[in-house]
Structures are given as C-alpha cells and as structure tokens.
C-alpha cells in the first residue's frame, strides 16, 4: 500500500503535452505507479509549437536530458529572445530579450536609473542577450566565470521531433504507450469521476487519475466533464493561424521574429533543417486567402509544404483539474504563441500537478489550490499578450480597435503603475520577470512620467558611469561570443536530414 490513491495514471494524448507529462511523471512518481499513454496516429498532433522560453531548460534538466543531445535530436537552435517588428508601425522594432538588463542598485531596479538619466541610448544597449541576438551570436558562457553574463536562453525545435524525443525518453522510463482512437469515456456512477476510456477494437483502459492531453478537443475535461470554456476573444480576437515551412535561413538567427501585419502578426522560427513560419490573424479582418498570400509574401523562401490552416478560440477551461481529471496543453486552453508560452504552461502544469499529487484521497483543497494558481498564471500571461495589442501604434482598423478596447482591470493597474513612476507589478509565481514586462512596455511605447525616487540618491557623474558600465558589459559579453551557427556546428549540429 502506498500513500497515493492514484497509482494507475492514464494520459490521453501524445502531443507535446502528453509526452512531456509522461516523461516527467515517469521520472518523479514512485515505482509502484503505472503510467499509460493513449494516442492515435490516425488523429495526429497539432504539429506546431516550436519556440520556447528559458524555463524549458529546467524541465529538460529535471529529466536528465543533455542539452546538446536534445538539440541534435530536434534540429534545434538557441533562442535569446523575440524580436517584435512593426508593432508601433512599419519599421519599428524591439526585442524581448531573456536575462537581465543592467543591474539593480540597492533596492532599485536598473531601469529607474536609465529613466532618471533621460533614457540614454536604447534600453537594449544594456542587455547582453539583446546585443548578442542582434549580432547573431551565441554562447552559453562568455569565458569570464568571474562575471555573470546576464543572458538566459531558450530553444527553437521541431515540435514533432521533440514529442518523439520525449516519447523515447518516457518509454525507456517505463511508460506504456497504447495506440488507438478513444471512442467513449466511462464514468463512475457514484462519483462522476472518469473510470476508463474505451478504444476502438473493444479495448478498455481504466485508471485512477486521467491526464487530458487530447488537444483542442479536450476530450475528458471539456467534452466528458462539461467544464466550461472561458472565451477571451474579446481581448485577443485573433482566431486563425496558417503554418508553412521554408528552407533553412543562413545565418541562423538566435531569436524568434514576430512581425505585426494589418490584422495580426507573423512568426519566423529558425531551425537547423528548415524555417518555421506562420501567420496569426483575426478572421473578421482578413480572409484566409489574403492571410495565405501575406504569409507567403513574408517568408524568405519557397514553401516546402502546403500551408496548413489552424483555427482556435483564445481562452481556457474554467478549471484545469476536475475530479480525477487534470488537463494540460491545448485541452486546458490556448493563447496565441506571441510570447511562446503554451509549452511552458504544460511544464508549469506538470510541476504543479506533482506539487499537489494526491495522497490517500483526492482532496478538494488541493484541487482548489491547483486551480487557483493555474488561473493566476494564465491571467498574467494573457495580460502581457493583451499589452502587445493594446499599446500598439499601427494605423489599420484592426489595430485601432485593439487600442480602443479597454484593457482588463489587472492590466490597467499594471499600466497605471508603470506610467506613473515606472513601477512594474509582479505577483505570486507569475511567469514573466520585471525585465520581461519592462521590455514589452517600453518596446510598445508606454512612457513612464517619473521614476523611483530612490534612484535620485546617486550623484549625476556616478549615474553616467553606472550606465556606461552596464553598456560596456553587455557589449563585451556579446562580442566574446561566437556566431550562433558556429556554436551549433561545434556543439549540437543535427545530422543532415530532409526538411519536414
Ligand atoms: C498556431 C499555433 C502555434 C503555436 N506555436 C507555439 C510556440 O511557438 N510555442 C509554444 O510553446 N506553443 C505553441 N503552440 C502551442 C503548442 O503547439 C501546444 O501547446 C503543444 O503542442 C501541445 O499540444 P497538445 O499536446 O496539447 O495537443 P496535440 O498536439 O493536438 O495532441 C493531442 C493528442 O491527443 C490525441 N487524441 C485526440 N483525440 C484522441 C482520441 N479520440 N483518441 C486517441 N487520441 C486522441 C492525438 O492523437 C494527439 O496525440 C502553438 C499552437 C498553435 C495552434
């Protein structure tokens, strides 16, 4: 007898979410737990989701995955941030770079000194990651173990290859894969909990805890348990995407690009074997044909496959954990990939599930805490996405409407704090750091009127030196790095393969 009431775990779905969950649960659950994953090759996976944020390194590390082996297996590249082009009108650009910008002095974050000095140069002159990204350079360190580089990095990878990589990992750790289409879900007559899933061929897979990773369909949490979907499209009205691969672009840029267009935006993700491209748009403002034409015109090469359309509604299920069912990935909800957050939400959902892993009984208090923290995390990410749309300076009707739409109260509060004295509100275990919010606020043109009063304590000559030192450090770190391509060639070049 173990302390857990959930020794038999059934994961429904084998996309990125399903295999991430399988690999992590196999790593951390006691050995008497049985983990099975049901997926259907006939249904397939969403097949997109190729840009990440630095927290994924923690996930891979937790699983004991070697970074270079992972990049070789997934045709991966390094990512130092996201370049946002055109969000304040064509020709404008800024970076949401990972890592630090300058350094805090005492209690006061760096940017208040920059604001006090009248914003000399650009904010990103003080970010080593932004400098390296702009120069197409990358290294995990800068050859000076005595000095922090201030950079953090994430990855771009081929989504199908990542799921396959994790599958190998999870199966080696004991996860049983069951191939087949689920045709029915059986519920316990008394509790209403999920008792089993039924597969074609008259097969039944019973379990104690079900992890719904079934994608947009939300087979268990949505369809079976009827958990309501909270629609956020009034805040984030883009509802379609089209994805298309093109040839590899040389040199490989160490960042994702997100370029605004008249009714949404377009992504570019550099991989070793190809470039991932996609357009995200609001169907009320752009037809599918126009979107396809715009996507192809914005690509740097000929398509390697037919453009693939995808439809979505932005929002989330009101509760991600109901009874003995926990949803991860698209089954729990979706926000457009503007800040590459979906895979991270899978990761943090898994971490939280492990934190609240059921004991002898399923405790309502555990489930409520899991759901409350999940909701808070989603809302903070949602607000950062809305900020990109709300604080835009583009002329088209779609963008004017986004500017005019009132932001949610939570974002309005963040904006008011920043506009007054450059303060950044960050609560609980919110994902984005102060520096992340700062870059999007400044990059989108939100102007603070003042700065932190304590930043006035430093004499003007010292202030100039302090800022100059931060600029010099950022430039020096970037200059010591090799070209991104050269770093990949030296450490993690994937075997040459046909572009997918
Ligand atoms: C346009 C777009 C771009 C994106 N870009 C990014 C990005 O850059 N970064 C990022 O972090 N995220 C991104 N995402 C999100 C990311 O793709 C997903 O979060 C991630 O792939 C997880 O998907 P999933 O595993 O939940 O769903 P899916 O990949 O859809 O997997 C669902 C699984 O359920 C199985 N299944 C469904 N029904 C049944 C059934 N009846 N029987 C058996 N099996 C079944 C399927 O076979 C499949 O294995 C993007 C999403 C979209 C739509």
Coordinates of C-alpha atoms and ligand atoms in Angstrom, one line a residue, residues 12-18 38-40 43-51 180-182 213-217 219 241 267 269 310 312 328-331 334 337 340-344 346, ligand 1:
X12 CA -4.8 10.8 -23.0
X13 CA -2.9 12.2 -26.0
X14 CA 0.6 12.0 -27.3
X15 CA 1.4 15.5 -28.5
X16 CA 4.0 17.7 -26.8
X17 CA 1.8 17.9 -23.7
X18 CA 1.2 14.2 -23.4
X38 CA -3.1 6.6 -25.2
X39 CA -2.7 8.2 -28.6
X40 CA -4.0 7.8 -32.1
X43 CA -5.7 11.7 -35.4
X44 CA -2.2 13.0 -35.1
X45 CA -0.9 16.1 -33.2
X46 CA -1.2 19.8 -33.8
X47 CA 2.4 19.7 -35.1
X48 CA 3.3 23.4 -34.3
X49 CA 4.8 24.8 -31.1
X50 CA 8.4 25.4 -31.9
X51 CA 9.5 28.4 -29.9
X180 CA -5.8 3.6 -30.7
X181 CA -8.7 6.0 -31.1
X182 CA -10.7 6.7 -28.0
X213 CA -3.7 16.0 -23.2
X214 CA -6.1 15.4 -26.1
X215 CA -5.6 18.8 -27.7
X216 CA -8.2 21.4 -28.7
X217 CA -11.0 18.8 -28.4
X219 CA -12.0 15.0 -24.7
X241 CA -3.3 30.7 -38.0
X267 CA 6.2 34.3 -36.8
X269 CA 11.4 30.4 -36.2
X310 CA -5.5 26.1 -37.9
X312 CA -8.7 28.4 -32.4
X328 CA -2.6 20.0 -19.8
X329 CA -1.8 21.7 -23.1
X330 CA -4.4 22.6 -25.6
X331 CA -7.0 20.6 -23.7
X334 CA -4.9 28.3 -25.7
X337 CA 2.1 31.9 -29.4
X340 CA 5.9 31.3 -26.8
X341 CA 4.1 30.4 -23.6
X342 CA 2.0 27.3 -24.4
X343 CA 4.7 24.7 -23.9
X344 CA 5.7 26.5 -20.7
X346 CA 2.3 22.5 -20.0
Ligands
LIG1 C1 -0.7 28.1 -34.5 C2 0.0 27.7 -33.2 C3 1.3 28.0 -33.0 C4 1.9 27.6 -31.8 N1 3.2 27.9 -31.5 C5 3.7 27.7 -30.3 C6 5.0 28.1 -29.9 O1 5.8 28.7 -30.7 N2 5.5 27.8 -28.7 C7 4.7 27.1 -27.8 O2 5.1 27.0 -26.6 N3 3.5 26.7 -28.1 C8 3.0 26.9 -29.3 N4 1.8 26.4 -29.7 C9 1.1 25.6 -28.7 C10 1.6 24.2 -28.8 O3 1.6 23.7 -30.2 C11 0.9 23.2 -27.9 O4 0.7 23.8 -26.7 C12 1.6 21.9 -27.8 O5 1.9 21.4 -29.0 C13 0.8 20.9 -27.0 O6 -0.3 20.4 -27.8 P1 -1.1 19.2 -27.2 O7 -0.2 18.1 -26.9 O8 -1.9 19.8 -26.1 O9 -2.1 18.9 -28.3 P2 -1.9 17.9 -29.7 O10 -0.6 18.2 -30.3 O11 -3.1 18.4 -30.5 O12 -2.0 16.5 -29.2 C14 -3.3 15.9 -29.0 C15 -3.1 14.4 -28.8 O13 -4.4 13.8 -28.4 C16 -4.6 12.7 -29.2 N5 -6.0 12.5 -29.3 C17 -7.0 13.4 -29.5 N6 -8.2 12.8 -29.6 C18 -8.0 11.5 -29.4 C19 -8.8 10.3 -29.4 N7 -10.1 10.4 -29.6 N8 -8.2 9.1 -29.2 C20 -6.9 9.0 -29.1 N9 -6.0 10.0 -29.1 C21 -6.6 11.3 -29.2 C22 -3.9 13.0 -30.6 O14 -3.7 11.8 -31.3 C23 -2.7 13.7 -30.1 O15 -1.7 12.7 -29.8 C24 1.2 26.8 -30.9 C25 -0.1 26.4 -31.2 C26 -0.7 26.9 -32.3 C27 -2.2 26.5 -32.6

